[in-house]
Amino acid sequence: MIRLDNLSLSVSSFPMGPLCLTVGEGDFFVLMGPTGAGKTLLLEAIAGLVPVADGRIFIGARDVTRLPPERREVGIVYQDQSLFPHLTVRENIRYGLRFKNRTGPGTEALLDRLVEELRIGHLLERRPLHLSGGERQRVALVRALAVQPSLLLLDEPLSALDPAFREEMGGLLRRIRNSTGATFFMVTHDFTEALALGNRGAVMNRGRLEQVGEVRDIFLRPASPFVARFVGMKNLFRARFQGPHALVRNLRMRLPRPQGRESGKVAFRPEHVEIWPESARAPHPNLFSGTIAECLDHGFTCRLTVSVDSVRLTAHLPAREAHRMGLCAGRRVTVAVPPEAIHVI
Ligand SMILES: Nc1ncnc2c1ncn2[C@@H]1O[C@H](COP(=O)(O)OP(=O)(O)OP(=O)(O)O)[C@@H](O)[C@H]1O
């Protein structure tokens, strides 16, 4: 549905690309990356809002590289919502419909459904200035979805909503994507959102795509140390390989499979590290005795740092579990790292 063919942009002093990317029809694609990585710029390039220095952009079968935004047939929902300040909510939504020449009973029925589901019925006669950030975001979503674009570009569309409503709107976006078959391309900073909504995605860093693939793969099998750190793989170590084992300093860890090279990096998620009482016999090959160096309470979860010889392992546990076990700094524990949780980079 979207194909970027060696795309380069040069906006001010920020060089981007060359990028190659294919987003399939009907994908819910999530673009992640640290602040300033170039995510919004890429979205804007696809929409036709920033000039292309080199390469091509295809949407469907059409080469849209030189087409103006209004001829690309994409919807866009911005972080700052970009509603017309002098029009009411109703007029803002209708403007999009008229502009795209979408009329008829089907459109009216969809509009009614969207107004109801995004709960903006009571806002229709107001102007954007008199709406909260979350209300403006909902109006912008209705305006973009009402024209039934085959490609919808979303720049953090849920960021101004409270957590409960955010989850609900995420569910709504997924339902709309499923029922329309449209392709969604969404920038997000929220990992939970990326995992819950996206089927495919990418991580961007300094104007380049570090990894493209299934969202779960990005979180479980990062392709580079940068992606591993970005997606929260707190345990990332240099290692030497000996057949099916990795040596991280003095720790010998069993790997899921033998490695054909001498050295590299191993990474595993803190959520996959298990903490057992010192005396327990955990059913794992990778068991290490250590001392809790730090126990940080995050409310519903605890982050533990455990010193095992000179290696510091990080584990995330449900807070209830950590309290039940009486975990605190100085306690001796057994740490288990399931081999299948270890990813080799
Ligand atoms: N119109 C512009 N003119 C010049 N520089 C720009 C323009 N838009 C963005 N930039 C610069 O390009 C870089 C990438 O910006 P971009 O907004 O794409 O980042 P981002 O990944 O979306 O960040 P965030 O997550 O903070 O929204 C930044 O250094 C920014 O200052």
XYZ file of C-alpha atoms in Angstrom, residues 24-149:
126
model
C 1.075 -3.791 3.200
C -2.572 -3.071 2.409
C -4.631 -3.285 5.597
C -1.586 -3.152 7.890
C -1.757 -1.308 11.186
C 1.809 -0.063 10.994
C 3.392 1.643 14.011
C 6.403 3.926 13.676
C 8.430 4.282 16.870
C 11.647 6.041 17.783
C 13.157 8.541 20.178
C 12.197 12.179 20.070
C 13.664 13.989 17.068
C 14.226 10.744 15.112
C 12.251 12.046 12.113
C 8.945 10.187 12.546
C 6.696 13.204 11.935
C 8.822 14.270 8.975
C 8.376 10.860 7.372
C 4.628 11.007 7.947
C 4.564 14.476 6.392
C 6.591 13.321 3.407
C 4.073 10.535 2.746
C 1.255 13.081 3.043
C 3.054 15.411 0.628
C 3.699 18.177 3.138
C 7.498 18.206 2.962
C 9.551 18.018 -0.234
C 11.372 14.874 -1.289
C 15.062 15.265 -2.136
C 15.446 11.913 -3.843
C 13.688 8.569 -4.335
C 10.019 7.727 -4.753
C 6.827 7.317 -2.717
C 4.160 4.938 -3.976
C 0.668 4.745 -2.479
C -1.136 1.748 -3.907
C 0.025 1.499 -7.497
C 0.434 5.271 -7.880
C 3.711 7.138 -7.786
C 2.701 10.135 -5.651
C 6.194 11.605 -5.174
C 5.369 14.802 -7.030
C 1.624 14.948 -6.344
C 0.210 17.690 -4.086
C -1.259 16.503 -0.743
C -4.914 16.748 -1.869
C -4.316 14.334 -4.754
C -2.708 11.613 -2.604
C -5.994 10.458 -1.041
C -4.612 10.046 2.444
C -6.139 11.124 5.735
C -3.919 12.602 8.393
C -4.489 13.136 12.113
C -1.910 15.337 13.743
C -0.684 15.579 17.299
C -1.825 19.223 17.393
C -5.103 18.256 15.654
C -4.918 21.174 13.132
C -8.643 21.994 13.172
C -9.864 25.207 11.544
C -10.276 27.630 14.469
C -13.026 29.731 12.804
C -15.280 26.726 12.039
C -17.450 24.801 14.497
C -16.814 21.129 15.132
C -19.666 20.203 12.767
C -18.278 22.504 10.044
C -14.779 21.142 10.538
C -16.022 17.612 9.958
C -18.279 18.582 7.019
C -15.455 20.516 5.406
C -13.472 17.316 5.028
C -16.461 15.487 3.533
C -17.246 18.206 1.008
C -13.620 18.598 0.109
C -13.313 14.886 -0.623
C -16.687 14.793 -2.343
C -18.101 12.172 0.038
C -21.870 12.405 0.441
C -24.804 10.013 0.651
C -26.622 7.888 3.236
C -23.626 5.583 3.825
C -21.438 8.525 4.745
C -24.145 10.005 7.014
C -24.568 6.691 8.820
C -20.807 6.361 9.328
C -20.646 9.940 10.570
C -23.431 9.320 13.088
C -21.639 6.209 14.309
C -18.308 8.012 14.678
C -19.887 10.986 16.472
C -21.518 8.578 18.887
C -18.512 6.280 19.426
C -16.062 9.139 19.931
C -18.628 10.950 22.094
C -18.538 14.346 20.446
C -22.318 14.814 19.882
C -22.500 17.561 22.510
C -19.554 19.437 20.971
C -20.813 19.849 17.411
C -21.672 23.569 17.642
C -18.505 24.588 19.521
C -15.318 26.012 18.052
C -11.952 24.263 18.611
C -10.754 27.007 20.963
C -13.423 25.951 23.451
C -12.495 22.267 23.476
C -10.050 20.366 25.689
C -7.001 18.728 24.094
C -8.628 15.288 24.224
C -11.861 16.618 22.692
C -9.927 18.228 19.838
C -8.144 14.932 19.245
C -11.456 13.078 19.031
C -12.866 15.646 16.588
C -9.751 15.345 14.436
C -10.183 11.558 14.402
C -13.829 11.805 13.351
C -12.958 14.298 10.610
C -10.236 12.028 9.224
C -12.209 8.764 9.508
C -15.428 10.202 8.043
C -13.898 10.517 4.576
C -13.014 6.802 4.645
C -9.454 7.171 3.401
